[in-house]
mmCIF file of N, CA and C in Angstrom:
data_model
loop_
_atom_site.group_PDB
_atom_site.id
_atom_site.type_symbol
_atom_site.label_atom_id
_atom_site.label_comp_id
_atom_site.label_asym_id
_atom_site.label_seq_id
_atom_site.Cartn_x
_atom_site.Cartn_y
_atom_site.Cartn_z
ATOM 1 N N UNK S 1 59.952 225.721 12.587
ATOM 2 C CA UNK S 1 60.419 225.360 13.912
ATOM 3 C C UNK S 1 59.518 224.272 14.493
ATOM 4 N N UNK S 2 60.111 223.431 15.289
ATOM 5 C CA UNK S 2 59.348 222.343 15.871
ATOM 6 C C UNK S 2 58.618 222.806 17.121
ATOM 7 N N UNK S 3 57.758 221.944 17.583
ATOM 8 C CA UNK S 3 56.982 222.232 18.785
ATOM 9 C C UNK S 3 57.890 222.406 20.007
ATOM 10 N N UNK S 4 59.031 221.735 19.984
ATOM 11 C CA UNK S 4 59.910 221.720 21.155
ATOM 12 C C UNK S 4 61.092 222.668 20.986
ATOM 13 N N UNK S 5 60.878 223.811 20.382
ATOM 14 C CA UNK S 5 61.942 224.790 20.227
ATOM 15 C C UNK S 5 62.368 225.303 21.598
ATOM 16 N N UNK S 6 63.649 225.457 21.771
ATOM 17 C CA UNK S 6 64.183 225.888 23.055
ATOM 18 C C UNK S 6 65.028 227.133 22.894
ATOM 19 N N UNK S 7 65.110 227.914 23.951
ATOM 20 C CA UNK S 7 66.019 229.047 23.922
ATOM 21 C C UNK S 7 67.444 228.586 24.185
ATOM 22 N N UNK S 8 67.624 227.319 24.572
ATOM 23 C CA UNK S 8 68.945 226.750 24.788
ATOM 24 C C UNK S 8 69.387 226.096 23.485
ATOM 25 N N UNK S 9 70.279 226.749 22.772
ATOM 26 C CA UNK S 9 70.639 226.307 21.433
ATOM 27 C C UNK S 9 71.714 225.228 21.409
ATOM 28 N N UNK S 10 72.676 225.292 22.306
ATOM 29 C CA UNK S 10 73.789 224.354 22.279
ATOM 30 C C UNK S 10 73.633 223.299 23.362
ATOM 31 N N UNK S 11 73.791 222.041 23.001
ATOM 32 C CA UNK S 11 73.737 221.011 24.043
ATOM 33 C C UNK S 11 74.961 221.129 24.953
ATOM 34 N N UNK S 12 74.795 220.695 26.183
ATOM 35 C CA UNK S 12 75.901 220.714 27.132
ATOM 36 C C UNK S 12 76.784 219.491 26.927
ATOM 37 N N UNK S 13 78.064 219.666 27.175
ATOM 38 C CA UNK S 13 78.967 218.515 27.142
ATOM 39 C C UNK S 13 78.656 217.641 28.362
ATOM 40 N N UNK S 14 79.047 216.380 28.344
ATOM 41 C CA UNK S 14 78.715 215.482 29.467
ATOM 42 C C UNK S 14 79.194 215.984 30.828
ATOM 43 N N UNK S 15 80.380 216.575 30.892
ATOM 44 C CA UNK S 15 80.881 217.051 32.192
ATOM 45 C C UNK S 15 80.017 218.179 32.740
ATOM 46 N N UNK S 16 79.665 219.128 31.900
ATOM 47 C CA UNK S 16 78.810 220.233 32.343
ATOM 48 C C UNK S 16 77.426 219.714 32.718
ATOM 49 N N UNK S 17 76.923 218.740 31.960
ATOM 50 C CA UNK S 17 75.608 218.166 32.250
ATOM 51 C C UNK S 17 75.620 217.498 33.627
ATOM 52 N N UNK S 18 76.672 216.722 33.939
ATOM 53 C CA UNK S 18 76.763 216.069 35.251
ATOM 54 C C UNK S 18 76.838 217.100 36.377
ATOM 55 N N UNK S 19 77.598 218.166 36.166
ATOM 56 C CA UNK S 19 77.675 219.213 37.192
ATOM 57 C C UNK S 19 76.324 219.888 37.395
ATOM 58 N N UNK S 20 75.617 220.130 36.304
ATOM 59 C CA UNK S 20 74.303 220.757 36.416
ATOM 60 C C UNK S 20 73.380 219.894 37.284
ATOM 61 N N UNK S 21 73.360 218.586 37.027
ATOM 62 C CA UNK S 21 72.509 217.687 37.817
ATOM 63 C C UNK S 21 72.914 217.701 39.286
ATOM 64 N N UNK S 22 74.208 217.713 39.558
ATOM 65 C CA UNK S 22 74.684 217.720 40.943
ATOM 66 C C UNK S 22 74.311 219.022 41.641
ATOM 67 N N UNK S 23 74.488 220.150 40.956
ATOM 68 C CA UNK S 23 74.174 221.448 41.571
ATOM 69 C C UNK S 23 72.675 221.672 41.722
ATOM 70 N N UNK S 24 71.898 220.988 40.929
ATOM 71 C CA UNK S 24 70.444 221.073 41.068
ATOM 72 C C UNK S 24 70.007 220.470 42.402
ATOM 73 N N UNK S 25 70.772 219.497 42.889
ATOM 74 C CA UNK S 25 70.413 218.786 44.117
ATOM 75 C C UNK S 25 71.003 219.369 45.391
ATOM 76 N N UNK S 26 72.193 219.980 45.304
ATOM 77 C CA UNK S 26 72.837 220.469 46.532
ATOM 78 C C UNK S 26 74.016 221.368 46.181
ATOM 79 N N UNK S 27 74.396 222.261 47.110
ATOM 80 C CA UNK S 27 75.632 223.027 46.906
ATOM 81 C C UNK S 27 76.814 222.061 46.844
ATOM 82 N N UNK S 28 77.834 222.431 46.068
ATOM 83 C CA UNK S 28 78.998 221.555 45.891
ATOM 84 C C UNK S 28 80.285 222.361 45.987
ATOM 85 N N UNK S 29 81.263 221.809 46.702
ATOM 86 C CA UNK S 29 82.570 222.457 46.761
ATOM 87 C C UNK S 29 83.267 222.284 45.417
ATOM 88 N N UNK S 30 84.295 223.073 45.201
ATOM 89 C CA UNK S 30 85.048 222.963 43.957
ATOM 90 C C UNK S 30 85.635 221.551 43.840
ATOM 91 N N UNK S 31 86.141 220.994 44.951
ATOM 92 C CA UNK S 31 86.703 219.635 44.924
ATOM 93 C C UNK S 31 85.641 218.605 44.557
ATOM 94 N N UNK S 32 84.443 218.752 45.107
ATOM 95 C CA UNK S 32 83.351 217.845 44.749
ATOM 96 C C UNK S 32 83.046 217.959 43.253
ATOM 97 N N UNK S 33 83.014 219.180 42.749
ATOM 98 C CA UNK S 33 82.737 219.391 41.322
ATOM 99 C C UNK S 33 83.796 218.711 40.463
ATOM 100 N N UNK S 34 85.065 218.802 40.895
ATOM 101 C CA UNK S 34 86.141 218.128 40.158
ATOM 102 C C UNK S 34 85.895 216.624 40.092
ATOM 103 N N UNK S 35 85.475 216.044 41.205
ATOM 104 C CA UNK S 35 85.228 214.588 41.238
ATOM 105 C C UNK S 35 83.979 214.208 40.451
ATOM 106 N N UNK S 36 82.940 215.028 40.543
ATOM 107 C CA UNK S 36 81.674 214.713 39.884
ATOM 108 C C UNK S 36 81.743 214.843 38.362
ATOM 109 N N UNK S 37 82.573 215.754 37.875
ATOM 110 C CA UNK S 37 82.602 216.034 36.434
ATOM 111 C C UNK S 37 83.002 214.820 35.584
ATOM 112 N N UNK S 38 83.967 214.037 35.788
ATOM 113 C CA UNK S 38 85.206 214.244 36.515
ATOM 114 C C UNK S 38 86.180 215.084 35.678
ATOM 115 N N UNK S 39 86.814 216.042 36.337
ATOM 116 C CA UNK S 39 87.779 216.922 35.692
ATOM 117 C C UNK S 39 88.564 217.651 36.777
ATOM 118 N N UNK S 40 89.770 218.056 36.452
ATOM 119 C CA UNK S 40 90.551 218.816 37.418
ATOM 120 C C UNK S 40 90.328 220.314 37.238
ATOM 121 N N UNK S 41 89.480 220.675 36.279
ATOM 122 C CA UNK S 41 89.211 222.084 35.993
ATOM 123 C C UNK S 41 87.714 222.372 35.993
ATOM 124 N N UNK S 42 87.037 221.965 37.044
ATOM 125 C CA UNK S 42 85.580 222.151 37.085
ATOM 126 C C UNK S 42 85.143 223.611 36.962
ATOM 127 N N UNK S 43 85.924 224.610 37.392
ATOM 128 C CA UNK S 43 85.470 225.989 37.163
ATOM 129 C C UNK S 43 85.243 226.300 35.682
ATOM 130 N N UNK S 44 85.976 225.633 34.801
ATOM 131 C CA UNK S 44 85.744 225.805 33.364
ATOM 132 C C UNK S 44 84.324 225.364 33.004
ATOM 133 N N UNK S 45 83.887 224.237 33.549
ATOM 134 C CA UNK S 45 82.555 223.702 33.244
ATOM 135 C C UNK S 45 81.464 224.499 33.955
ATOM 136 N N UNK S 46 81.781 225.065 35.116
ATOM 137 C CA UNK S 46 80.857 225.990 35.777
ATOM 138 C C UNK S 46 80.657 227.197 34.859
ATOM 139 N N UNK S 47 81.749 227.666 34.271
ATOM 140 C CA UNK S 47 81.673 228.791 33.331
ATOM 141 C C UNK S 47 80.809 228.476 32.126
ATOM 142 N N UNK S 48 80.909 227.249 31.628
ATOM 143 C CA UNK S 48 80.060 226.822 30.503
ATOM 144 C C UNK S 48 78.594 226.885 30.906
ATOM 145 N N UNK S 49 78.281 226.383 32.095
ATOM 146 C CA UNK S 49 76.895 226.426 32.569
ATOM 147 C C UNK S 49 76.402 227.862 32.702
ATOM 148 N N UNK S 50 77.243 228.729 33.251
ATOM 149 C CA UNK S 50 76.860 230.131 33.415
ATOM 150 C C UNK S 50 76.571 230.774 32.063
ATOM 151 N N UNK S 51 77.425 230.498 31.099
ATOM 152 C CA UNK S 51 77.287 231.135 29.786
ATOM 153 C C UNK S 51 76.119 230.559 28.983
ATOM 154 N N UNK S 52 76.055 229.233 28.877
ATOM 155 C CA UNK S 52 75.053 228.611 28.003
ATOM 156 C C UNK S 52 73.642 228.675 28.560
ATOM 157 N N UNK S 53 73.513 228.565 29.887
ATOM 158 C CA UNK S 53 72.179 228.564 30.487
ATOM 159 C C UNK S 53 71.863 229.879 31.193
ATOM 160 N N UNK S 54 72.795 230.818 31.121
ATOM 161 C CA UNK S 54 72.616 232.127 31.751
ATOM 162 C C UNK S 54 72.350 231.983 33.263
ATOM 163 N N UNK S 55 73.230 231.223 33.923
ATOM 164 C CA UNK S 55 73.093 230.968 35.353
ATOM 165 C C UNK S 55 74.010 231.893 36.153
ATOM 166 N N UNK S 56 73.677 232.085 37.411
ATOM 167 C CA UNK S 56 74.536 232.850 38.319
ATOM 168 C C UNK S 56 75.571 231.933 38.976
ATOM 169 N N UNK S 57 75.119 230.839 39.559
ATOM 170 C CA UNK S 57 75.956 229.875 40.277
ATOM 171 C C UNK S 57 77.004 230.566 41.150
ATOM 172 N N UNK S 58 76.544 231.308 42.152
ATOM 173 C CA UNK S 58 77.498 231.993 43.028
ATOM 174 C C UNK S 58 78.425 231.000 43.740
ATOM 175 N N UNK S 59 79.628 231.462 43.998
ATOM 176 C CA UNK S 59 80.612 230.659 44.720
ATOM 177 C C UNK S 59 80.909 231.362 46.035
ATOM 178 N N UNK S 60 80.513 230.741 47.121
ATOM 179 C CA UNK S 60 80.779 231.342 48.425
ATOM 180 C C UNK S 60 82.128 230.849 48.939
ATOM 181 N N UNK S 61 82.779 231.695 49.687
ATOM 182 C CA UNK S 61 84.054 231.344 50.300
ATOM 183 C C UNK S 61 83.775 230.791 51.689
ATOM 184 N N UNK S 62 84.124 229.539 51.892
ATOM 185 C CA UNK S 62 83.879 228.872 53.168
ATOM 186 C C UNK S 62 85.201 228.769 53.931
ATOM 187 N N UNK S 63 85.286 229.442 55.084
ATOM 188 C CA UNK S 63 86.544 229.390 55.843
ATOM 189 C C UNK S 63 86.739 228.031 56.519
ATOM 190 N N UNK S 64 87.988 227.622 56.614
ATOM 191 C CA UNK S 64 88.321 226.398 57.351
ATOM 192 C C UNK S 64 89.782 226.462 57.770
ATOM 193 N N UNK S 65 90.170 225.549 58.624
ATOM 194 C CA UNK S 65 91.549 225.450 59.101
ATOM 195 C C UNK S 65 92.161 224.210 58.447
ATOM 196 N N UNK S 66 93.313 224.381 57.821
ATOM 197 C CA UNK S 66 93.972 223.250 57.166
ATOM 198 C C UNK S 66 94.512 222.277 58.206
ATOM 199 N N UNK S 67 94.949 221.135 57.769
ATOM 200 C CA UNK S 67 95.512 220.147 58.697
ATOM 201 C C UNK S 67 96.794 220.655 59.341
ATOM 202 N N UNK S 68 97.398 221.695 58.735
ATOM 203 C CA UNK S 68 98.604 222.300 59.303
ATOM 204 C C UNK S 68 98.291 223.465 60.227
ATOM 205 N N UNK S 69 96.990 223.716 60.458
ATOM 206 C CA UNK S 69 96.578 224.779 61.368
ATOM 207 C C UNK S 69 96.504 226.162 60.740
ATOM 208 N N UNK S 70 96.581 226.236 59.427
ATOM 209 C CA UNK S 70 96.527 227.517 58.726
ATOM 210 C C UNK S 70 95.091 227.847 58.351
ATOM 211 N N UNK S 71 94.723 229.125 58.550
ATOM 212 C CA UNK S 71 93.400 229.550 58.116
ATOM 213 C C UNK S 71 93.369 229.617 56.593
ATOM 214 N N UNK S 72 92.303 229.126 56.026
ATOM 215 C CA UNK S 72 92.149 229.147 54.573
ATOM 216 C C UNK S 72 90.669 229.188 54.244
ATOM 217 N N UNK S 73 90.331 228.985 52.988
ATOM 218 C CA UNK S 73 88.937 228.929 52.544
ATOM 219 C C UNK S 73 88.861 228.048 51.308
ATOM 220 N N UNK S 74 87.665 227.549 51.061
ATOM 221 C CA UNK S 74 87.416 226.821 49.812
ATOM 222 C C UNK S 74 86.144 227.371 49.191
ATOM 223 N N UNK S 75 86.007 227.159 47.909
ATOM 224 C CA UNK S 75 84.836 227.644 47.197
ATOM 225 C C UNK S 75 83.727 226.605 47.167
ATOM 226 N N UNK S 76 82.497 227.067 47.377
ATOM 227 C CA UNK S 76 81.323 226.182 47.290
ATOM 228 C C UNK S 76 80.298 226.856 46.380
ATOM 229 N N UNK S 77 79.991 226.176 45.278
ATOM 230 C CA UNK S 77 79.009 226.676 44.315
ATOM 231 C C UNK S 77 77.611 226.262 44.741
ATOM 232 N N UNK S 78 76.656 227.141 44.496
ATOM 233 C CA UNK S 78 75.259 226.760 44.714
ATOM 234 C C UNK S 78 74.389 227.410 43.647
ATOM 235 N N UNK S 79 73.297 226.750 43.362
ATOM 236 C CA UNK S 79 72.339 227.251 42.380
ATOM 237 C C UNK S 79 71.285 228.090 43.095
ATOM 238 N N UNK S 80 71.027 229.266 42.562
ATOM 239 C CA UNK S 80 69.968 230.116 43.100
ATOM 240 C C UNK S 80 68.617 229.525 42.691
ATOM 241 N N UNK S 81 67.525 229.960 43.299
ATOM 242 C CA UNK S 81 66.209 229.480 42.839
ATOM 243 C C UNK S 81 65.988 229.741 41.344
ATOM 244 N N UNK S 82 66.435 230.896 40.842
ATOM 245 C CA UNK S 82 66.293 231.189 39.405
ATOM 246 C C UNK S 82 67.147 230.234 38.575
ATOM 247 N N UNK S 83 68.356 229.903 39.073
ATOM 248 C CA UNK S 83 69.221 228.942 38.380
ATOM 249 C C UNK S 83 68.530 227.582 38.282
ATOM 250 N N UNK S 84 67.934 227.152 39.390
ATOM 251 C CA UNK S 84 67.268 225.844 39.399
ATOM 252 C C UNK S 84 66.106 225.803 38.415
ATOM 253 N N UNK S 85 65.375 226.897 38.299
ATOM 254 C CA UNK S 85 64.269 226.955 37.334
ATOM 255 C C UNK S 85 64.802 226.822 35.903
ATOM 256 N N UNK S 86 65.912 227.494 35.601
ATOM 257 C CA UNK S 86 66.502 227.398 34.263
ATOM 258 C C UNK S 86 67.035 225.990 33.995
ATOM 259 N N UNK S 87 67.621 225.360 35.007
ATOM 260 C CA UNK S 87 68.124 224.000 34.854
ATOM 261 C C UNK S 87 66.973 223.037 34.564
ATOM 262 N N UNK S 88 65.877 223.200 35.297
ATOM 263 C CA UNK S 88 64.718 222.328 35.073
ATOM 264 C C UNK S 88 64.128 222.549 33.674
ATOM 265 N N UNK S 89 64.117 223.802 33.226
ATOM 266 C CA UNK S 89 63.634 224.102 31.878
ATOM 267 C C UNK S 89 64.532 223.426 30.837
ATOM 268 N N UNK S 90 65.839 223.492 31.043
ATOM 269 C CA UNK S 90 66.773 222.849 30.121
ATOM 270 C C UNK S 90 66.504 221.341 30.079
ATOM 271 N N UNK S 91 66.370 220.722 31.252
ATOM 272 C CA UNK S 91 66.104 219.276 31.304
ATOM 273 C C UNK S 91 64.790 218.917 30.635
ATOM 274 N N UNK S 92 63.763 219.747 30.813
ATOM 275 C CA UNK S 92 62.471 219.491 30.156
ATOM 276 C C UNK S 92 62.623 219.555 28.646
ATOM 277 N N UNK S 93 63.442 220.486 28.153
ATOM 278 C CA UNK S 93 63.656 220.593 26.713
ATOM 279 C C UNK S 93 64.452 219.412 26.172
ATOM 280 N N UNK S 94 65.406 218.923 26.951
ATOM 281 C CA UNK S 94 66.159 217.736 26.541
ATOM 282 C C UNK S 94 65.211 216.547 26.443
ATOM 283 N N UNK S 95 64.343 216.397 27.437
ATOM 284 C CA UNK S 95 63.379 215.288 27.416
ATOM 285 C C UNK S 95 62.437 215.420 26.226
ATOM 286 N N UNK S 96 61.943 216.634 25.980
ATOM 287 C CA UNK S 96 61.023 216.848 24.862
ATOM 288 C C UNK S 96 61.708 216.526 23.534
ATOM 289 N N UNK S 97 62.962 216.936 23.395
ATOM 290 C CA UNK S 97 63.692 216.655 22.158
ATOM 291 C C UNK S 97 63.908 215.158 21.992
ATOM 292 N N UNK S 98 64.233 214.476 23.086
ATOM 293 C CA UNK S 98 64.411 213.023 23.012
ATOM 294 C C UNK S 98 63.101 212.320 22.671
ATOM 295 N N UNK S 99 61.998 212.776 23.279
ATOM 296 C CA UNK S 99 60.689 212.192 22.984
ATOM 297 C C UNK S 99 60.327 212.389 21.515
ATOM 298 N N UNK S 100 60.600 213.586 20.992
ATOM 299 C CA UNK S 100 60.297 213.875 19.588
ATOM 300 C C UNK S 100 61.145 213.003 18.671
ATOM 301 N N UNK S 101 62.381 212.789 19.035
ATOM 302 C CA UNK S 101 63.266 211.954 18.216
ATOM 303 C C UNK S 101 62.784 210.512 18.193
ATOM 304 N N UNK S 102 62.314 210.010 19.331
ATOM 305 C CA UNK S 102 61.803 208.639 19.404
ATOM 306 C C UNK S 102 60.553 208.473 18.548
ATOM 307 N N UNK S 103 59.748 209.534 18.402
ATOM 308 C CA UNK S 103 58.510 209.461 17.634
ATOM 309 C C UNK S 103 58.730 209.731 16.143
ATOM 310 N N UNK S 104 59.937 210.145 15.777
ATOM 311 C CA UNK S 104 60.211 210.449 14.376
ATOM 312 C C UNK S 104 60.124 209.180 13.530
ATOM 313 N N UNK S 105 59.686 209.306 12.290
ATOM 314 C CA UNK S 105 59.610 208.125 11.424
ATOM 315 C C UNK S 105 60.977 207.515 11.238
ATOM 316 N N UNK S 106 61.003 206.203 11.199
ATOM 317 C CA UNK S 106 62.252 205.476 11.010
ATOM 318 C C UNK S 106 62.720 205.641 9.574
ATOM 319 N N UNK S 107 64.019 205.798 9.421
ATOM 320 C CA UNK S 107 64.592 205.885 8.080
ATOM 321 C C UNK S 107 64.629 204.508 7.418
ATOM 322 N N UNK S 108 64.776 204.531 6.147
ATOM 323 C CA UNK S 108 64.887 203.262 5.412
ATOM 324 C C UNK S 108 66.338 202.870 5.349
ATOM 325 N N UNK S 109 66.627 201.674 5.763
ATOM 326 C CA UNK S 109 68.023 201.264 5.852
ATOM 327 C C UNK S 109 68.406 200.301 4.877
#
């Protein structure tokens, strides 16, 4: 095993990676997540983050009134302090793996 062994075995797909970075910085509504991914099914990518990084990423129900005057709610995901620590650990491992790859001997071409 290399020096930079991680408990995170599978790399994240680009959409999940972008969502992780966004949620690390601030809570995001489901609509924001759709735009940031970009995807129309961001809950799928939230699920990937929960499963692969063992995150909670709670979704709170935020009440609001629609433009038609109807009471409704939307979902807003946020990272817990423990989630943020795991995200930072994942990013540190990605950086370490990239650094190790850059230092690897060049192949003969």
